[in-house]
PDB file of C-alpha atoms in Angstrom:
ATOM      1  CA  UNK A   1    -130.707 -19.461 -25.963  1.00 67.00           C
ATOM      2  CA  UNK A   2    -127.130 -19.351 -27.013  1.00 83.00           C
ATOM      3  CA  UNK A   3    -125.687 -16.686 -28.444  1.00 78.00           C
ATOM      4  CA  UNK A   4    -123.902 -17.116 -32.241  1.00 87.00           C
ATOM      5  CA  UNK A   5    -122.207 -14.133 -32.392  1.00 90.00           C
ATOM      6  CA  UNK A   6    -120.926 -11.381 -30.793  1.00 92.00           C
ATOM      7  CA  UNK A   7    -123.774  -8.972 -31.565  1.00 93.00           C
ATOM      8  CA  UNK A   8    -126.377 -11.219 -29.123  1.00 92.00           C
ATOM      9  CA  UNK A   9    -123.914  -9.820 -26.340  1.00 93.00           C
ATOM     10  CA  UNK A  10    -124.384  -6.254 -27.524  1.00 94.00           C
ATOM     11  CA  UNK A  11    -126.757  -5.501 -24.892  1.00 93.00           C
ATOM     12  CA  UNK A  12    -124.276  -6.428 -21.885  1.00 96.00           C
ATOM     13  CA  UNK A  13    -121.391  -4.402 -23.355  1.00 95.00           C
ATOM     14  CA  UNK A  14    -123.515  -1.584 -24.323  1.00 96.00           C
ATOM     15  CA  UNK A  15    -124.629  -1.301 -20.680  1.00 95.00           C
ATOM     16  CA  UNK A  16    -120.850  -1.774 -19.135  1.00 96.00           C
ATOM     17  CA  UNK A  17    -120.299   1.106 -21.490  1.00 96.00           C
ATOM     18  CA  UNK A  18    -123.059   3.270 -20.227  1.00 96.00           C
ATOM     19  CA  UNK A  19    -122.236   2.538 -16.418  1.00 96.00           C
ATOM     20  CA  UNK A  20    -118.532   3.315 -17.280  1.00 96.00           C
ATOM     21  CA  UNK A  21    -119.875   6.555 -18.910  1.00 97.00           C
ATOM     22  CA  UNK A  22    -122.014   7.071 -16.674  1.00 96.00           C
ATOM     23  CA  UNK A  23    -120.675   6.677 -13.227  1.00 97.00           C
ATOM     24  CA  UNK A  24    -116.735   6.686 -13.654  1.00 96.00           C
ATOM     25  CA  UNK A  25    -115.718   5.583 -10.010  1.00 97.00           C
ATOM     26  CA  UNK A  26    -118.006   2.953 -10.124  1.00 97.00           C
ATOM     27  CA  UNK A  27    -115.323   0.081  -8.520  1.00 98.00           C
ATOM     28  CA  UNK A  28    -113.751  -2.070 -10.882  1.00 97.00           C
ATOM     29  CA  UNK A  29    -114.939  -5.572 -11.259  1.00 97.00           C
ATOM     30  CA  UNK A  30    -114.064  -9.299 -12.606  1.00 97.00           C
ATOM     31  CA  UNK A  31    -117.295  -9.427 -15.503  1.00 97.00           C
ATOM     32  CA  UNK A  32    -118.473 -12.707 -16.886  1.00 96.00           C
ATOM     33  CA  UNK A  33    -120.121 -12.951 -20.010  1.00 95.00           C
ATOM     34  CA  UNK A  34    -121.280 -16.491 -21.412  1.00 92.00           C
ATOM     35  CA  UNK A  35    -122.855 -17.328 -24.977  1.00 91.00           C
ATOM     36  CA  UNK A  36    -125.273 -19.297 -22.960  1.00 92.00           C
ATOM     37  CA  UNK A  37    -126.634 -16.637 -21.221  1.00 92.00           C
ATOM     38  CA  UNK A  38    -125.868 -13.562 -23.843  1.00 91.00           C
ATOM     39  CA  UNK A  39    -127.782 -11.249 -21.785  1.00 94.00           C
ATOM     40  CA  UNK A  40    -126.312 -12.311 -18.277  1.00 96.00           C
ATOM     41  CA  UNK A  41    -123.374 -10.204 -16.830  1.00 97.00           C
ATOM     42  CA  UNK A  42    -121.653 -11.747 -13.682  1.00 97.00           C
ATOM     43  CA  UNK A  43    -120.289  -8.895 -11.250  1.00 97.00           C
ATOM     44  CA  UNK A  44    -117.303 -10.627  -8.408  1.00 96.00           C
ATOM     45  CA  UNK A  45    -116.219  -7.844  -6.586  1.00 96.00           C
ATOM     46  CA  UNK A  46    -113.446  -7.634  -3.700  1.00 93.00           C
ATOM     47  CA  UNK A  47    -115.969  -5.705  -0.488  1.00 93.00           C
ATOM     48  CA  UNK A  48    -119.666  -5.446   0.895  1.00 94.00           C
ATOM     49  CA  UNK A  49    -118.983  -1.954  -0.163  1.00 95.00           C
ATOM     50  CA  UNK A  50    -118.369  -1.995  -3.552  1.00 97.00           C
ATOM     51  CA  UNK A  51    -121.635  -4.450  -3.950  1.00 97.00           C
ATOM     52  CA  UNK A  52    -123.041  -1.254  -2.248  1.00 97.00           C
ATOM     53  CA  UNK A  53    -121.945   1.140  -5.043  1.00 97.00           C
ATOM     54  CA  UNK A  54    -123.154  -0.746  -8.291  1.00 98.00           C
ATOM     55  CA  UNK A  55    -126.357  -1.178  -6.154  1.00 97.00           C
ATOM     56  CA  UNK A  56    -126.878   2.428  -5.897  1.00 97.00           C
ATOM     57  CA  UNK A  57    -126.103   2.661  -9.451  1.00 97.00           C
ATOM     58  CA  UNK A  58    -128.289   0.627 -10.981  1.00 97.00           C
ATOM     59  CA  UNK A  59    -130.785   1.842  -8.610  1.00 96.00           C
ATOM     60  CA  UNK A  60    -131.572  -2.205  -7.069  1.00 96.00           C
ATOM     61  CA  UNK A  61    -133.720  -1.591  -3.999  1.00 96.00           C
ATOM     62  CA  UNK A  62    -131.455  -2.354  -0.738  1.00 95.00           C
ATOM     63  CA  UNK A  63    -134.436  -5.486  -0.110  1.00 96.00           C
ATOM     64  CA  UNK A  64    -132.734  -7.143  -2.639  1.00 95.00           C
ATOM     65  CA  UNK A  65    -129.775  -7.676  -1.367  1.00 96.00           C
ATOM     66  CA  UNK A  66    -128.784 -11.269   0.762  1.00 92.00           C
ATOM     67  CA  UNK A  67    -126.207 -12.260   2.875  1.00 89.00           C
ATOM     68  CA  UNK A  68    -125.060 -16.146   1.925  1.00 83.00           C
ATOM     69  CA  UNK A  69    -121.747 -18.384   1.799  1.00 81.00           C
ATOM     70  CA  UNK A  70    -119.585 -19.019  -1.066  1.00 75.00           C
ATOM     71  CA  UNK A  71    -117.685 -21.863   0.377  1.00 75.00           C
ATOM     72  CA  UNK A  72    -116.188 -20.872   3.793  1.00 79.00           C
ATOM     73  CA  UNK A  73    -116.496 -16.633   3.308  1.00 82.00           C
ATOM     74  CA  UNK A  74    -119.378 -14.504   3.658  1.00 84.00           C
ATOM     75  CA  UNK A  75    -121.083 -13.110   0.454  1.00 90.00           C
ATOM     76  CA  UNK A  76    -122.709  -9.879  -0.497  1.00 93.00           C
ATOM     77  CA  UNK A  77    -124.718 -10.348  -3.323  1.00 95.00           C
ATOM     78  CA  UNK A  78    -127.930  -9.171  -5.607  1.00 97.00           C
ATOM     79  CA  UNK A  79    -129.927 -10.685  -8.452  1.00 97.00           C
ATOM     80  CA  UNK A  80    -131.266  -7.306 -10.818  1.00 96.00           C
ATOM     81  CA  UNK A  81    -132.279  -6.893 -14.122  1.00 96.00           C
ATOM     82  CA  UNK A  82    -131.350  -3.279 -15.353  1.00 94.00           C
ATOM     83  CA  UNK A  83    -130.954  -2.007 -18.572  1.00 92.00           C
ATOM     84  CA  UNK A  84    -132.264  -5.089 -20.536  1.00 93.00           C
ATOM     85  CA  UNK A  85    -129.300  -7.279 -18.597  1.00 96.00           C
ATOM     86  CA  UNK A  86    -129.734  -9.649 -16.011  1.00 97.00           C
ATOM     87  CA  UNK A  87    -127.176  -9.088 -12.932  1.00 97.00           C
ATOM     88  CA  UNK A  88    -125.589 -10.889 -10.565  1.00 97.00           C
ATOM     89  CA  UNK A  89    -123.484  -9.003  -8.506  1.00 97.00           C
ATOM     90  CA  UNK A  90    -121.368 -10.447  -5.717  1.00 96.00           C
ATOM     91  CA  UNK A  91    -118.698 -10.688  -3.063  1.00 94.00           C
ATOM     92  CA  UNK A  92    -116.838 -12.923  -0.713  1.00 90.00           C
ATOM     93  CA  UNK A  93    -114.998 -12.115   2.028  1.00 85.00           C
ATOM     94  CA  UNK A  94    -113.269 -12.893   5.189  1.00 79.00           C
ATOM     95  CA  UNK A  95    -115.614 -11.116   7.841  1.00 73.00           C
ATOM     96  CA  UNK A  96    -113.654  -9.667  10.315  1.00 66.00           C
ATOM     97  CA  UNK A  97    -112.645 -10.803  14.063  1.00 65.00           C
ATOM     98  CA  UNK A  98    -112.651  -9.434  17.453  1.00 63.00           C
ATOM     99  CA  UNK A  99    -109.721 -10.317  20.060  1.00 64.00           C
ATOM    100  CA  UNK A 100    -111.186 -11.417  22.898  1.00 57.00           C
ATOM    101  CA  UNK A 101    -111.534  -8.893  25.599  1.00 59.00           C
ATOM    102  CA  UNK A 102    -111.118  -5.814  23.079  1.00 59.00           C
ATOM    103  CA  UNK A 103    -113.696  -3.096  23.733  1.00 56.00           C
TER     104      UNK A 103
END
């Protein structure tokens, strides 16, 4: 179903309102919104730990969450449906290195 106006996305900005409300140091994100998918909200965030933080606040059960590959970095990510919107919250990043020999 794709949405004709703005209103079909109400749901998705109500709820970025409520979490902003809500839970104000909730990290800041890059959203995605499509008309194909008016109730869809795309999360890309920069750390493991800030997919940690919208996890605890939208109360997604630590099961949920996967460790994958987007391209050649690691990803964080969850699938969750909370608040009538469909989530899928993500990040890549370098993983980090140890020098050989360091303790």
């Amino acid at each position: 179903m794709s949405a004709e106006s703005l209103a079909a996305q109400a749901a998705v900005i109500t709820c970025l309102a409520g979490l902003a409300v809500g839970h104000p140091n909730l990290p800041a994100a890059y959203f995605t919104i499509s008309r194909h998918g008016p109730r869809e909200l795309s999360v890309q965030l920069d750390s493991p730990s800030k997919v940690e933080a919208w996890r605890e606040a939208l109360g997604v059960d630590a099961a949920l969450v996967s460790v994958d590959r987007l391209g050649e970095r690691a990803s964080l990510e969850f699938n969750a449906t909370a608040y009538g919107v469909d989530f899928h919250v993500y990040a890549a990043y370098e993983q980090a290195t140890v020098e050989a020999g360091a303790a």
